[in-house]
Amino acid sequence: MSWFNSLEILDQKITILLNGSHVTFIDSIMWAVSKPIFGFPFYILFIYLFFKNYNAKSAFTIILLMGLTVGLGDFIAHELVKETIQRYRPSHNLEISHQLNFVNNYKGGQFGFVSNHATNMTIVGLLTFLFLKKTYPKSWIYLVIFVLTISYSRIYLGVHYLSDIFGGWILGIILSLCSYRIFKNLIS
């Protein structure tokens, strides 16, 4: 058995385990966490902190750069990676989809590798930390919880495998570090 087949089997088992722990109350929470509106209060807080800790020009540059990086991450994750690899989401995988629970009958798009949610939230979380680490060195704890919660919601809802999430995290980290380097070069 190849390592890819072993990964696929492990991914399926983890997804069935995490997705199978459905409780109506938790279903509602995971559904809400997975929605874009969930992040809105956090984004407002991050923007406030950027303006509090940087001059207006730098804060606007940070926000613009972060927005462009998220847009690039979203494009790469969906258009380049998902459409090239075309790995079915658990919800569209005929081998296991009948074993999964779907909140509000949500199944996502056809392909899942890599997770756009994981990519984008990693970018937001990591860049926020990098830009605020001097003032708030322990903020990484809250930002990791933020990223992990949203990422977990995607597995819980049955629309991503753990490896989809890991792939999104890796892509998000790479893009964040490149973006941060660009910002440092712009202001130096």
PDB file of C-alpha atoms in Angstrom:
ATOM      1  CA  MET A   1       0.000   0.000   0.000  1.00  0.00           C
ATOM      2  CA  SER A   2       1.417   3.395  -0.957  1.00  0.00           C
ATOM      3  CA  TRP A   3       1.842   6.229   1.535  1.00  0.00           C
ATOM      4  CA  PHE A   4      -0.916   8.114  -0.297  1.00  0.00           C
ATOM      5  CA  ASN A   5      -3.372   5.249   0.246  1.00  0.00           C
ATOM      6  CA  SER A   6      -2.353   5.052   3.903  1.00  0.00           C
ATOM      7  CA  LEU A   7      -2.916   8.797   4.253  1.00  0.00           C
ATOM      8  CA  GLU A   8      -6.314   8.491   2.576  1.00  0.00           C
ATOM      9  CA  ILE A   9      -7.409   5.733   4.974  1.00  0.00           C
ATOM     10  CA  LEU A  10      -6.151   7.676   8.010  1.00  0.00           C
ATOM     11  CA  ASP A  11      -7.881  10.841   6.761  1.00  0.00           C
ATOM     12  CA  GLN A  12     -11.145   8.940   6.318  1.00  0.00           C
ATOM     13  CA  LYS A  13     -10.973   7.433   9.820  1.00  0.00           C
ATOM     14  CA  ILE A  14     -10.215  10.806  11.443  1.00  0.00           C
ATOM     15  CA  THR A  15     -13.016  12.505   9.518  1.00  0.00           C
ATOM     16  CA  ILE A  16     -15.558   9.829  10.459  1.00  0.00           C
ATOM     17  CA  LEU A  17     -14.462  10.052  14.112  1.00  0.00           C
ATOM     18  CA  LEU A  18     -14.597  13.867  14.332  1.00  0.00           C
ATOM     19  CA  ASN A  19     -17.690  14.206  12.186  1.00  0.00           C
ATOM     20  CA  GLY A  20     -19.538  11.481  14.081  1.00  0.00           C
ATOM     21  CA  SER A  21     -19.558  13.383  17.374  1.00  0.00           C
ATOM     22  CA  HIS A  22     -22.663  15.358  16.460  1.00  0.00           C
ATOM     23  CA  VAL A  23     -24.590  17.162  19.158  1.00  0.00           C
ATOM     24  CA  THR A  24     -27.208  19.674  18.020  1.00  0.00           C
ATOM     25  CA  PHE A  25     -25.709  22.461  20.134  1.00  0.00           C
ATOM     26  CA  ILE A  26     -22.194  21.807  18.796  1.00  0.00           C
ATOM     27  CA  ASP A  27     -23.555  21.488  15.249  1.00  0.00           C
ATOM     28  CA  SER A  28     -24.883  25.042  15.558  1.00  0.00           C
ATOM     29  CA  ILE A  29     -21.559  26.321  16.885  1.00  0.00           C
ATOM     30  CA  MET A  30     -19.492  24.623  14.167  1.00  0.00           C
ATOM     31  CA  TRP A  31     -21.907  25.875  11.508  1.00  0.00           C
ATOM     32  CA  ALA A  32     -21.546  29.442  12.824  1.00  0.00           C
ATOM     33  CA  VAL A  33     -17.755  29.185  13.191  1.00  0.00           C
ATOM     34  CA  SER A  34     -17.440  28.040   9.593  1.00  0.00           C
ATOM     35  CA  LYS A  35     -19.367  31.041   8.237  1.00  0.00           C
ATOM     36  CA  PRO A  36     -17.416  34.136   7.074  1.00  0.00           C
ATOM     37  CA  ILE A  37     -19.400  36.396   9.416  1.00  0.00           C
ATOM     38  CA  PHE A  38     -17.850  34.578  12.410  1.00  0.00           C
ATOM     39  CA  GLY A  39     -14.503  36.275  11.816  1.00  0.00           C
ATOM     40  CA  PHE A  40     -15.919  39.779  11.413  1.00  0.00           C
ATOM     41  CA  PRO A  41     -15.589  40.883  15.088  1.00  0.00           C
ATOM     42  CA  PHE A  42     -12.033  39.556  15.124  1.00  0.00           C
ATOM     43  CA  TYR A  43     -11.161  41.430  11.929  1.00  0.00           C
ATOM     44  CA  ILE A  44     -12.487  44.655  13.448  1.00  0.00           C
ATOM     45  CA  LEU A  45     -10.358  44.033  16.541  1.00  0.00           C
ATOM     46  CA  PHE A  46      -7.266  43.334  14.415  1.00  0.00           C
ATOM     47  CA  ILE A  47      -7.794  46.506  12.378  1.00  0.00           C
ATOM     48  CA  TYR A  48      -8.212  48.509  15.579  1.00  0.00           C
ATOM     49  CA  LEU A  49      -4.973  47.065  16.961  1.00  0.00           C
ATOM     50  CA  PHE A  50      -3.091  47.826  13.740  1.00  0.00           C
ATOM     51  CA  PHE A  51      -4.137  51.476  13.945  1.00  0.00           C
ATOM     52  CA  LYS A  52      -3.367  51.561  17.665  1.00  0.00           C
ATOM     53  CA  ASN A  53       0.161  50.209  17.173  1.00  0.00           C
ATOM     54  CA  TYR A  54       1.167  51.712  13.814  1.00  0.00           C
ATOM     55  CA  ASN A  55       0.837  55.052  12.120  1.00  0.00           C
ATOM     56  CA  ALA A  56      -2.090  55.379   9.711  1.00  0.00           C
ATOM     57  CA  LYS A  57       0.007  54.754   6.577  1.00  0.00           C
ATOM     58  CA  SER A  58       1.561  51.573   7.977  1.00  0.00           C
ATOM     59  CA  ALA A  59      -1.790  50.334   9.312  1.00  0.00           C
ATOM     60  CA  PHE A  60      -3.428  50.850   5.900  1.00  0.00           C
ATOM     61  CA  THR A  61      -0.484  49.092   4.240  1.00  0.00           C
ATOM     62  CA  ILE A  62      -0.817  46.147   6.637  1.00  0.00           C
ATOM     63  CA  ILE A  63      -4.555  45.860   5.974  1.00  0.00           C
ATOM     64  CA  LEU A  64      -4.082  46.120   2.210  1.00  0.00           C
ATOM     65  CA  LEU A  65      -1.236  43.600   2.206  1.00  0.00           C
ATOM     66  CA  MET A  66      -3.232  41.214   4.381  1.00  0.00           C
ATOM     67  CA  GLY A  67      -6.255  41.529   2.087  1.00  0.00           C
ATOM     68  CA  LEU A  68      -4.126  40.903  -0.994  1.00  0.00           C
ATOM     69  CA  THR A  69      -2.451  37.922   0.661  1.00  0.00           C
ATOM     70  CA  VAL A  70      -5.804  36.393   1.630  1.00  0.00           C
ATOM     71  CA  GLY A  71      -7.045  36.975  -1.927  1.00  0.00           C
ATOM     72  CA  LEU A  72      -3.929  35.344  -3.359  1.00  0.00           C
ATOM     73  CA  GLY A  73      -4.222  32.445  -0.901  1.00  0.00           C
ATOM     74  CA  ASP A  74      -7.868  31.952  -1.799  1.00  0.00           C
ATOM     75  CA  PHE A  75      -7.025  31.963  -5.519  1.00  0.00           C
ATOM     76  CA  ILE A  76      -4.091  29.571  -5.183  1.00  0.00           C
ATOM     77  CA  ALA A  77      -5.995  27.186  -2.878  1.00  0.00           C
ATOM     78  CA  HIS A  78      -9.047  26.987  -5.098  1.00  0.00           C
ATOM     79  CA  GLU A  79      -8.013  27.657  -8.672  1.00  0.00           C
ATOM     80  CA  LEU A  80      -4.512  26.191  -8.689  1.00  0.00           C
ATOM     81  CA  VAL A  81      -4.426  23.473  -6.049  1.00  0.00           C
ATOM     82  CA  LYS A  82      -8.016  22.189  -5.774  1.00  0.00           C
ATOM     83  CA  GLU A  83      -8.684  22.292  -9.489  1.00  0.00           C
ATOM     84  CA  THR A  84      -5.337  20.634 -10.297  1.00  0.00           C
ATOM     85  CA  ILE A  85      -5.361  17.871  -7.668  1.00  0.00           C
ATOM     86  CA  GLN A  86      -9.144  17.331  -7.731  1.00  0.00           C
ATOM     87  CA  ARG A  87      -9.306  15.331  -4.521  1.00  0.00           C
ATOM     88  CA  TYR A  88     -12.907  14.764  -3.503  1.00  0.00           C
ATOM     89  CA  ARG A  89     -14.058  16.206  -0.202  1.00  0.00           C
ATOM     90  CA  PRO A  90     -15.208  13.615   2.336  1.00  0.00           C
ATOM     91  CA  SER A  91     -18.757  14.800   1.644  1.00  0.00           C
ATOM     92  CA  HIS A  92     -18.350  13.887  -2.039  1.00  0.00           C
ATOM     93  CA  ASN A  93     -16.325  10.712  -1.523  1.00  0.00           C
ATOM     94  CA  LEU A  94     -18.661   7.814  -2.280  1.00  0.00           C
ATOM     95  CA  GLU A  95     -16.627   5.511  -0.017  1.00  0.00           C
ATOM     96  CA  ILE A  96     -17.452   7.410   3.175  1.00  0.00           C
ATOM     97  CA  SER A  97     -20.068  10.103   2.494  1.00  0.00           C
ATOM     98  CA  HIS A  98     -22.888   7.774   3.608  1.00  0.00           C
ATOM     99  CA  GLN A  99     -21.159   7.502   7.031  1.00  0.00           C
ATOM    100  CA  LEU A 100     -21.051  11.261   7.593  1.00  0.00           C
ATOM    101  CA  ASN A 101     -23.452  13.672   9.229  1.00  0.00           C
ATOM    102  CA  PHE A 102     -24.091  16.937   7.417  1.00  0.00           C
ATOM    103  CA  VAL A 103     -25.237  20.036   9.241  1.00  0.00           C
ATOM    104  CA  ASN A 104     -27.971  21.794   7.266  1.00  0.00           C
ATOM    105  CA  ASN A 105     -27.218  19.302   4.467  1.00  0.00           C
ATOM    106  CA  TYR A 106     -24.078  21.334   3.659  1.00  0.00           C
ATOM    107  CA  LYS A 107     -21.514  19.400   1.607  1.00  0.00           C
ATOM    108  CA  GLY A 108     -19.298  22.115   0.119  1.00  0.00           C
ATOM    109  CA  GLY A 109     -17.849  22.095  -3.361  1.00  0.00           C
ATOM    110  CA  GLN A 110     -16.649  18.938  -5.062  1.00  0.00           C
ATOM    111  CA  PHE A 111     -12.916  19.176  -4.278  1.00  0.00           C
ATOM    112  CA  GLY A 112     -11.265  19.804  -0.921  1.00  0.00           C
ATOM    113  CA  PHE A 113      -7.469  19.799  -1.070  1.00  0.00           C
ATOM    114  CA  VAL A 114      -6.415  22.349   0.159  1.00  0.00           C
ATOM    115  CA  SER A 115      -8.844  24.019   2.519  1.00  0.00           C
ATOM    116  CA  ASN A 116      -9.477  27.664   1.654  1.00  0.00           C
ATOM    117  CA  HIS A 117     -10.692  28.281   5.204  1.00  0.00           C
ATOM    118  CA  ALA A 118      -7.459  26.900   6.669  1.00  0.00           C
ATOM    119  CA  THR A 119      -5.336  28.822   4.161  1.00  0.00           C
ATOM    120  CA  ASN A 120      -7.087  32.139   4.681  1.00  0.00           C
ATOM    121  CA  MET A 121      -7.399  31.947   8.464  1.00  0.00           C
ATOM    122  CA  THR A 122      -3.744  30.942   8.769  1.00  0.00           C
ATOM    123  CA  ILE A 123      -2.832  34.038   6.756  1.00  0.00           C
ATOM    124  CA  VAL A 124      -5.006  36.271   8.939  1.00  0.00           C
ATOM    125  CA  GLY A 125      -3.796  34.690  12.181  1.00  0.00           C
ATOM    126  CA  LEU A 126      -0.096  34.540  11.368  1.00  0.00           C
ATOM    127  CA  LEU A 127       0.121  38.003   9.825  1.00  0.00           C
ATOM    128  CA  THR A 128      -1.801  39.494  12.735  1.00  0.00           C
ATOM    129  CA  PHE A 129       0.656  37.889  15.125  1.00  0.00           C
ATOM    130  CA  LEU A 130       3.708  38.983  13.136  1.00  0.00           C
ATOM    131  CA  PHE A 131       2.493  42.577  13.014  1.00  0.00           C
ATOM    132  CA  LEU A 132       1.503  42.702  16.693  1.00  0.00           C
ATOM    133  CA  LYS A 133       4.057  40.404  18.337  1.00  0.00           C
ATOM    134  CA  LYS A 134       6.129  43.226  19.857  1.00  0.00           C
ATOM    135  CA  THR A 135       3.159  44.709  21.678  1.00  0.00           C
ATOM    136  CA  TYR A 136       1.253  41.475  22.290  1.00  0.00           C
ATOM    137  CA  PRO A 137       3.810  38.640  22.420  1.00  0.00           C
ATOM    138  CA  LYS A 138       1.319  36.125  23.845  1.00  0.00           C
ATOM    139  CA  SER A 139      -1.325  36.891  21.214  1.00  0.00           C
ATOM    140  CA  TRP A 140      -0.181  33.815  19.318  1.00  0.00           C
ATOM    141  CA  ILE A 141      -2.127  31.662  21.796  1.00  0.00           C
ATOM    142  CA  TYR A 142      -5.452  33.308  20.903  1.00  0.00           C
ATOM    143  CA  LEU A 143      -4.648  33.420  17.206  1.00  0.00           C
ATOM    144  CA  VAL A 144      -3.785  29.703  17.161  1.00  0.00           C
ATOM    145  CA  ILE A 145      -7.099  28.946  18.908  1.00  0.00           C
ATOM    146  CA  PHE A 146      -8.860  31.118  16.305  1.00  0.00           C
ATOM    147  CA  VAL A 147      -7.263  29.233  13.383  1.00  0.00           C
ATOM    148  CA  LEU A 148      -7.671  25.784  14.971  1.00  0.00           C
ATOM    149  CA  THR A 149     -11.338  26.371  15.793  1.00  0.00           C
ATOM    150  CA  ILE A 150     -12.232  27.406  12.259  1.00  0.00           C
ATOM    151  CA  SER A 151     -10.121  24.610  10.781  1.00  0.00           C
ATOM    152  CA  TYR A 152     -11.681  22.003  13.071  1.00  0.00           C
ATOM    153  CA  SER A 153     -15.164  23.171  12.086  1.00  0.00           C
ATOM    154  CA  ARG A 154     -14.437  22.136   8.499  1.00  0.00           C
ATOM    155  CA  ILE A 155     -13.602  18.560   9.518  1.00  0.00           C
ATOM    156  CA  TYR A 156     -16.533  18.450  11.942  1.00  0.00           C
ATOM    157  CA  LEU A 157     -18.890  19.494   9.146  1.00  0.00           C
ATOM    158  CA  GLY A 158     -17.530  16.655   6.976  1.00  0.00           C
ATOM    159  CA  VAL A 159     -16.237  18.874   4.179  1.00  0.00           C
ATOM    160  CA  HIS A 160     -12.478  18.496   4.735  1.00  0.00           C
ATOM    161  CA  TYR A 161      -9.940  15.882   5.690  1.00  0.00           C
ATOM    162  CA  LEU A 162      -7.201  16.656   8.183  1.00  0.00           C
ATOM    163  CA  SER A 163      -4.644  16.647   5.346  1.00  0.00           C
ATOM    164  CA  ASP A 164      -6.740  19.309   3.533  1.00  0.00           C
ATOM    165  CA  ILE A 165      -6.380  21.440   6.656  1.00  0.00           C
ATOM    166  CA  PHE A 166      -2.629  20.760   6.968  1.00  0.00           C
ATOM    167  CA  GLY A 167      -2.167  21.682   3.309  1.00  0.00           C
ATOM    168  CA  GLY A 168      -4.060  24.930   3.887  1.00  0.00           C
ATOM    169  CA  TRP A 169      -1.950  25.735   6.932  1.00  0.00           C
ATOM    170  CA  ILE A 170       1.275  25.166   4.997  1.00  0.00           C
ATOM    171  CA  LEU A 171       0.114  27.326   2.088  1.00  0.00           C
ATOM    172  CA  GLY A 172      -1.057  30.019   4.507  1.00  0.00           C
ATOM    173  CA  ILE A 173       2.253  30.013   6.388  1.00  0.00           C
ATOM    174  CA  ILE A 174       4.312  30.303   3.194  1.00  0.00           C
ATOM    175  CA  LEU A 175       2.201  33.179   1.851  1.00  0.00           C
ATOM    176  CA  SER A 176       2.173  34.945   5.221  1.00  0.00           C
ATOM    177  CA  LEU A 177       5.948  34.832   5.585  1.00  0.00           C
ATOM    178  CA  CYS A 178       6.412  36.115   2.027  1.00  0.00           C
ATOM    179  CA  SER A 179       3.890  38.896   2.611  1.00  0.00           C
ATOM    180  CA  TYR A 180       5.511  39.892   5.906  1.00  0.00           C
ATOM    181  CA  ARG A 181       8.906  40.043   4.197  1.00  0.00           C
ATOM    182  CA  ILE A 182       7.438  42.310   1.511  1.00  0.00           C
ATOM    183  CA  PHE A 183       6.018  44.619   4.191  1.00  0.00           C
ATOM    184  CA  LYS A 184       9.367  44.789   5.975  1.00  0.00           C
ATOM    185  CA  ASN A 185      11.083  45.666   2.681  1.00  0.00           C
ATOM    186  CA  LEU A 186       8.474  48.357   1.947  1.00  0.00           C
ATOM    187  CA  ILE A 187       8.955  50.162   5.247  1.00  0.00           C
ATOM    188  CA  SER A 188      12.742  49.864   5.499  1.00  0.00           C
TER     189      SER A 188
END
